[in-house]
Amino acid sequence: MYERKMSEHINPLFRSYDTPHDTVPFGSITLADFEEAFHEGIRRDNEYLERTINNPERPTFDNTIINPFNDDEGYYDLLERTSTVFFNLLSAETNDDMDALAQKMQPLLTQHANDMRLNPKLFERIRQVHLHHRRLTAEEQRLLDTVYDGFVRSGALLSDEGKQQLRQLTEEASMLSLQFSQNLLKETKAFSLHITDEAQLDGLPDTAREAAAQTARERGVEGWVFTLDMPSYSPFMTYSTQRDLRRRMYMARNTLCTHDNSENNIQICSRLINLRGEIAQLLGHKTYADYVLKHRMASNVRNVYRLLDQLIDAYKPAAIAEQKELKKEAKGIDRLMPWDAAFYTHKLQMRKYNLDAEMLRPYFELSRVIDGVFGLATRLYGITFRENKAIPVYHPDVRAYEVFDRDGSYLAVFYADFHPRKGKQGGAWMTSYQGQYITRKGENIRPHVSVVMNLTKPTADKPALLTLGEVETFLHEFGHSLHGMFSNCRFESLSGTNVWWDFVELPSQFMENYAVERDFLRTFAFHYQTGEPLPDELIRRIRRSRNFMSATGCLRQVSLGLLDMAYYTRRTPFTADIITFEKQAWQKAIIGEQLPDTCMTVQFSHIMAGGYAAGYYSYKWAEVLDADAFAVFKRGGIFSQKVAQRFRDNILSRGGTEHPMQLYKKFKGGEPTIDALLKRNGIKTAKS
């Protein structure tokens, strides 16, 4: 048992935070506080469990379903509070000590979760409510069904022997998933390309050179340092004329976690695939995909493959044509290699459209982009943002805002974490520090949401100047945050982004549509030095080039979906070589050459550690939805407050309180079709 003398320090996690909107007092929480709170949170949960299962009263919705370990709004859930803060920081601002504590606590937390979900007395009470409940609201019924099914899917109907086996499988899987993420972060941050000869910077724009020089200064070395963080990696691969260095960067990134060292993820991936398969079969499903898809809009494996095959049929001819054009552009080399793709794609884009990311950067200064994104939300929904520096943050890069609704009432707290750093995972994501719910007394507890990204950093001479792709990333994550901020549900477990995985990307991908709209760009895209607006000619080029290489990009996403499904539709143990299997699994969607040593699986966080196992197709599924939804806005006007209110009322505020297709149909008035996506990508014309 963990022990600590309470007189030495009052653990902030044990009391009201006494901060604006009860926001997390990051600077006051120590590592010892986390460990102490984990143990105390488990003890409190166990105490409440005993009270519930020993309650002599007949099981009811109020005394069994609404209880502390199932999101009871009247209960101080210490374990949930502690886990939320700790694991969010583990992704955004970790260090060796936090990693060690995660390794220590993960088995205990998984064991505790199993103790709850596999408790026969608790499940019997839930079963009785499920069988004999009366007069529930639609939202209460949804919660009851979700809780009951959650226990069944967690093994409540298994024999004692089966439960013990499930415990072993889930505990091992949780540890391996954590190890996967820690290995990937360490391996990514360990690599750097240190250049001291300025001639080797040939082709690189000033922004890339200045950022690399700043990284070198931060590391106390001369010259320029490039890393595998996307704001460093992507410009290098796009602009560097040094083919041998592009190859070095490409191979470093695409062989992460395959090396003969402690960060190798190959065996971890193989074991995770098998563990999930065993869990699914233990629970009565043929494959892990069958287990997952039971609670997805796609419903079954057949529908997922139908979508992926539809996309291959529609996009592959165009992708082949794009690749032929790219090879023609690269006629100066004997053989187009993967590390040449971005370089010659840029050249082709310049020749066809006279457009590249660097032309646009001066118009996408971060503070202006923030104003533009916030302004879009104001224009659509009437909400406003006000930075509040009294709200604690976990790193100086993070900004905290109060969000107010159209009527001036407080709506949410919004954190924005923009730039890469040592202890931060790559990529971009939205999370929350407090979910939305309504207490028994009727108080609407508003959410605290956070978007975490890895956007271009400012330098000594310039502010943070983003690419158009980074603006799209910001819009994407901001869309997720709106889903969280607008939530207006009774129960936290159904609120915000607590929806089915192939629906959760709709609000985020929907927002990306605005990135190429002239009327939106006109609201914020001004030159950071002159103040001149983004010229109409550049906007025209953006619009004209919108579908440049879009078929190739689509097939890339489809290939990842195929890979994911190949792993998780297996009915027999996975014994193949990961690298070889990968290249065969996605071959149907691959056009270019595959290199023998590269491997995506070992760094594919989405399906190994990020909750998207058997669900990566969701991005393409949601792309169908977002194109269809934006077509509704286009008909009503892209800034239509009337259409936006329907989107808010029927999708953004409802969380998981209804089946997602029902929510979508309430917004649109009918089911979505793939036509809008094909038209948007130029695959199908408006008349075809």
Short mmCIF file of C-alpha atoms in Angstrom, two decimals, residues 354-582:
data_model
loop_
_atom_site.label_atom_id
_atom_site.label_comp_id
_atom_site.label_asym_id
_atom_site.label_seq_id
_atom_site.Cartn_x
_atom_site.Cartn_y
_atom_site.Cartn_z
CA ASN A 354 2.38 27.83 -59.26
CA LEU A 355 1.55 27.16 -55.61
CA ASP A 356 3.37 25.79 -52.60
CA ALA A 357 3.17 25.95 -48.84
CA GLU A 358 5.84 28.62 -48.47
CA MET A 359 3.90 31.10 -50.60
CA LEU A 360 1.04 30.86 -48.13
CA ARG A 361 2.93 30.77 -44.83
CA PRO A 362 3.25 34.57 -44.46
CA TYR A 363 -0.54 34.79 -44.52
CA PHE A 364 -1.08 32.14 -41.85
CA GLU A 365 0.52 33.64 -38.77
CA LEU A 366 -0.67 31.65 -35.78
CA SER A 367 -2.39 34.42 -33.83
CA ARG A 368 -4.30 35.41 -36.98
CA VAL A 369 -5.26 31.79 -37.60
CA ILE A 370 -6.54 31.54 -34.03
CA ASP A 371 -8.65 34.63 -34.65
CA GLY A 372 -9.94 33.12 -37.89
CA VAL A 373 -10.87 29.77 -36.37
CA PHE A 374 -12.51 31.38 -33.34
CA GLY A 375 -14.21 33.89 -35.62
CA LEU A 376 -15.67 31.07 -37.71
CA ALA A 377 -17.23 29.58 -34.58
CA THR A 378 -18.60 33.01 -33.68
CA ARG A 379 -20.07 33.49 -37.13
CA LEU A 380 -21.68 30.06 -37.20
CA TYR A 381 -22.75 29.61 -33.60
CA GLY A 382 -22.42 32.98 -31.90
CA ILE A 383 -19.85 31.78 -29.35
CA THR A 384 -16.87 33.88 -28.26
CA PHE A 385 -13.44 33.15 -26.78
CA ARG A 386 -11.52 35.12 -24.17
CA GLU A 387 -8.03 34.15 -23.06
CA ASN A 388 -7.76 33.90 -19.29
CA LYS A 389 -4.20 33.77 -18.00
CA ALA A 390 -5.45 33.03 -14.49
CA ILE A 391 -6.36 29.52 -15.69
CA PRO A 392 -3.35 27.26 -14.96
CA VAL A 393 -1.63 25.51 -17.88
CA TYR A 394 0.87 22.64 -17.97
CA HIS A 395 3.39 24.29 -20.32
CA PRO A 396 4.09 27.89 -21.42
CA ASP A 397 3.09 26.96 -24.99
CA VAL A 398 -0.46 26.23 -23.83
CA ARG A 399 -3.14 28.92 -23.96
CA ALA A 400 -6.36 28.74 -21.95
CA TYR A 401 -9.61 30.40 -23.00
CA GLU A 402 -13.03 30.88 -21.52
CA VAL A 403 -15.77 30.22 -24.05
CA PHE A 404 -19.11 32.03 -23.91
CA ASP A 405 -22.36 31.16 -25.66
CA ARG A 406 -24.43 33.45 -27.87
CA ASP A 407 -26.31 34.80 -24.85
CA GLY A 408 -23.09 35.55 -22.96
CA SER A 409 -23.35 32.58 -20.61
CA TYR A 410 -20.28 30.51 -19.79
CA LEU A 411 -19.97 27.52 -22.13
CA ALA A 412 -16.58 25.83 -21.65
CA VAL A 413 -12.85 26.12 -21.03
CA PHE A 414 -10.69 25.58 -24.11
CA TYR A 415 -6.97 24.75 -23.97
CA ALA A 416 -4.78 24.98 -27.08
CA ASP A 417 -1.31 23.38 -27.16
CA PHE A 418 0.34 24.20 -30.47
CA HIS A 419 4.00 23.23 -30.82
CA PRO A 420 6.22 20.10 -30.69
CA ARG A 421 8.61 19.51 -27.81
CA LYS A 422 10.61 16.72 -26.23
CA GLY A 423 7.95 15.16 -24.00
CA LYS A 424 5.08 15.38 -26.48
CA GLN A 425 3.72 12.67 -28.74
CA GLY A 426 3.57 13.42 -32.45
CA GLY A 427 0.36 14.09 -34.33
CA ALA A 428 -2.67 16.04 -33.15
CA TRP A 429 -5.63 15.18 -30.93
CA MET A 430 -8.45 16.55 -28.86
CA THR A 431 -9.08 15.48 -25.29
CA SER A 432 -10.89 16.77 -22.23
CA TYR A 433 -10.05 17.43 -18.60
CA GLN A 434 -13.69 17.61 -17.56
CA GLY A 435 -16.71 16.21 -19.38
CA GLN A 436 -20.12 17.84 -19.55
CA TYR A 437 -23.07 16.54 -17.50
CA ILE A 438 -26.07 17.73 -15.51
CA THR A 439 -26.19 17.13 -11.77
CA ARG A 440 -29.18 15.80 -9.86
CA LYS A 441 -29.85 19.36 -8.78
CA GLY A 442 -29.97 20.51 -12.40
CA GLU A 443 -26.59 22.25 -12.58
CA ASN A 444 -25.05 21.95 -16.04
CA ILE A 445 -21.38 21.18 -15.47
CA ARG A 446 -19.57 22.61 -18.48
CA PRO A 447 -16.61 20.87 -20.15
CA HIS A 448 -12.90 21.64 -20.21
CA VAL A 449 -11.57 20.58 -23.62
CA SER A 450 -8.07 20.62 -25.05
CA VAL A 451 -6.56 20.41 -28.52
CA VAL A 452 -2.94 19.26 -28.77
CA MET A 453 -1.00 19.73 -32.00
CA ASN A 454 2.52 19.86 -33.40
CA LEU A 455 2.47 23.01 -35.52
CA THR A 456 5.38 25.13 -36.76
CA LYS A 457 7.10 26.96 -33.92
CA PRO A 458 8.07 30.64 -33.90
CA THR A 459 11.74 31.47 -34.37
CA ALA A 460 13.91 34.28 -33.05
CA ASP A 461 13.06 36.38 -36.11
CA LYS A 462 9.57 35.29 -37.07
CA PRO A 463 6.27 34.36 -35.42
CA ALA A 464 4.78 30.93 -35.98
CA LEU A 465 3.86 30.83 -39.67
CA LEU A 466 1.72 27.84 -40.58
CA THR A 467 1.16 25.89 -43.75
CA LEU A 468 -2.32 25.47 -45.18
CA GLY A 469 -2.13 21.83 -44.07
CA GLU A 470 -1.50 22.96 -40.50
CA VAL A 471 -4.47 25.31 -40.70
CA GLU A 472 -6.56 22.30 -41.73
CA THR A 473 -5.18 20.34 -38.76
CA PHE A 474 -6.20 23.14 -36.42
CA LEU A 475 -9.69 23.23 -37.94
CA HIS A 476 -9.94 19.44 -37.61
CA GLU A 477 -9.09 19.34 -33.91
CA PHE A 478 -11.20 22.43 -33.28
CA GLY A 479 -14.15 20.56 -34.79
CA HIS A 480 -13.64 17.85 -32.19
CA SER A 481 -13.50 20.51 -29.49
CA LEU A 482 -16.82 22.02 -30.63
CA HIS A 483 -18.33 18.54 -30.27
CA GLY A 484 -17.13 18.61 -26.67
CA MET A 485 -17.95 22.23 -25.89
CA PHE A 486 -21.51 22.19 -27.24
CA SER A 487 -22.46 19.01 -25.41
CA ASN A 488 -25.74 19.28 -23.54
CA CYS A 489 -26.39 15.82 -22.15
CA ARG A 490 -27.49 14.56 -18.77
CA PHE A 491 -24.88 11.84 -18.38
CA GLU A 492 -21.15 12.35 -18.83
CA SER A 493 -20.57 8.92 -20.35
CA LEU A 494 -22.90 9.88 -23.23
CA SER A 495 -21.77 13.48 -23.62
CA GLY A 496 -19.42 15.23 -26.02
CA THR A 497 -17.27 12.97 -28.15
CA ASN A 498 -18.49 9.80 -26.40
CA VAL A 499 -19.97 8.54 -29.65
CA TRP A 500 -19.26 5.64 -31.99
CA TRP A 501 -15.80 5.86 -33.57
CA ASP A 502 -17.00 6.12 -37.16
CA PHE A 503 -19.16 9.10 -36.18
CA VAL A 504 -16.68 10.95 -33.99
CA GLU A 505 -14.68 12.25 -36.98
CA LEU A 506 -17.67 13.95 -38.63
CA PRO A 507 -17.50 17.26 -36.69
CA SER A 508 -13.72 17.45 -37.13
CA GLN A 509 -13.50 16.61 -40.82
CA PHE A 510 -16.48 18.85 -41.51
CA MET A 511 -14.51 21.87 -40.28
CA GLU A 512 -11.63 21.17 -42.68
CA ASN A 513 -13.90 22.15 -45.58
CA TYR A 514 -13.60 25.81 -44.62
CA ALA A 515 -9.83 25.90 -45.18
CA VAL A 516 -10.20 26.48 -48.92
CA GLU A 517 -13.24 28.74 -48.82
CA ARG A 518 -12.46 32.27 -50.00
CA ASP A 519 -14.97 33.95 -47.69
CA PHE A 520 -13.38 32.24 -44.69
CA LEU A 521 -9.78 32.96 -45.75
CA ARG A 522 -10.71 36.61 -46.18
CA THR A 523 -11.46 36.84 -42.44
CA PHE A 524 -7.94 36.15 -41.18
CA ALA A 525 -5.35 35.45 -43.90
CA PHE A 526 -3.29 38.65 -43.85
CA HIS A 527 0.44 39.00 -44.46
CA TYR A 528 2.18 39.04 -41.08
CA GLN A 529 4.43 41.97 -42.13
CA THR A 530 2.42 44.10 -44.56
CA GLY A 531 -1.10 43.33 -43.42
CA GLU A 532 -2.14 42.73 -47.01
CA PRO A 533 -4.89 40.12 -47.46
CA LEU A 534 -4.18 36.81 -49.15
CA PRO A 535 -4.39 37.73 -52.86
CA ASP A 536 -7.35 36.51 -54.86
CA GLU A 537 -4.93 34.92 -57.30
CA LEU A 538 -3.45 32.72 -54.55
CA ILE A 539 -6.94 31.80 -53.38
CA ARG A 540 -7.81 30.81 -56.94
CA ARG A 541 -4.71 28.62 -57.07
CA ILE A 542 -5.67 27.02 -53.76
CA ARG A 543 -9.12 26.26 -55.10
CA ARG A 544 -7.83 24.98 -58.44
CA SER A 545 -5.26 22.75 -56.75
CA ARG A 546 -7.63 21.44 -54.10
CA ASN A 547 -7.80 17.99 -55.68
CA PHE A 548 -4.12 17.83 -56.58
CA MET A 549 -3.00 14.25 -55.82
CA SER A 550 -6.26 13.67 -53.94
CA ALA A 551 -6.69 10.19 -55.40
CA THR A 552 -3.23 9.22 -54.20
CA GLY A 553 -4.07 10.60 -50.77
CA CYS A 554 -7.34 8.68 -50.69
CA LEU A 555 -5.63 5.40 -51.53
CA ARG A 556 -3.10 6.05 -48.78
CA GLN A 557 -5.94 6.23 -46.24
CA VAL A 558 -7.63 3.20 -47.77
CA SER A 559 -4.37 1.24 -47.56
CA LEU A 560 -4.18 1.95 -43.83
CA GLY A 561 -7.77 0.84 -43.44
CA LEU A 562 -7.00 -2.40 -45.28
CA LEU A 563 -3.98 -3.01 -43.07
CA ASP A 564 -6.01 -2.45 -39.93
CA MET A 565 -8.76 -4.81 -41.08
CA ALA A 566 -6.24 -7.46 -42.16
CA TYR A 567 -4.87 -7.66 -38.63
CA TYR A 568 -8.20 -7.65 -36.82
CA THR A 569 -10.33 -9.88 -39.08
CA ARG A 570 -8.06 -12.86 -38.41
CA ARG A 571 -9.68 -15.96 -36.96
CA THR A 572 -6.40 -17.74 -36.28
CA PRO A 573 -3.33 -16.63 -34.33
CA PHE A 574 -1.03 -14.16 -36.06
CA THR A 575 2.34 -15.80 -36.66
CA ALA A 576 3.53 -13.97 -39.80
CA ASP A 577 6.40 -11.56 -40.13
CA ILE A 578 4.91 -8.10 -39.49
CA ILE A 579 6.83 -6.35 -42.26
CA THR A 580 6.04 -8.97 -44.91
CA PHE A 581 2.40 -9.25 -43.86
CA GLU A 582 1.94 -5.49 -43.98
#
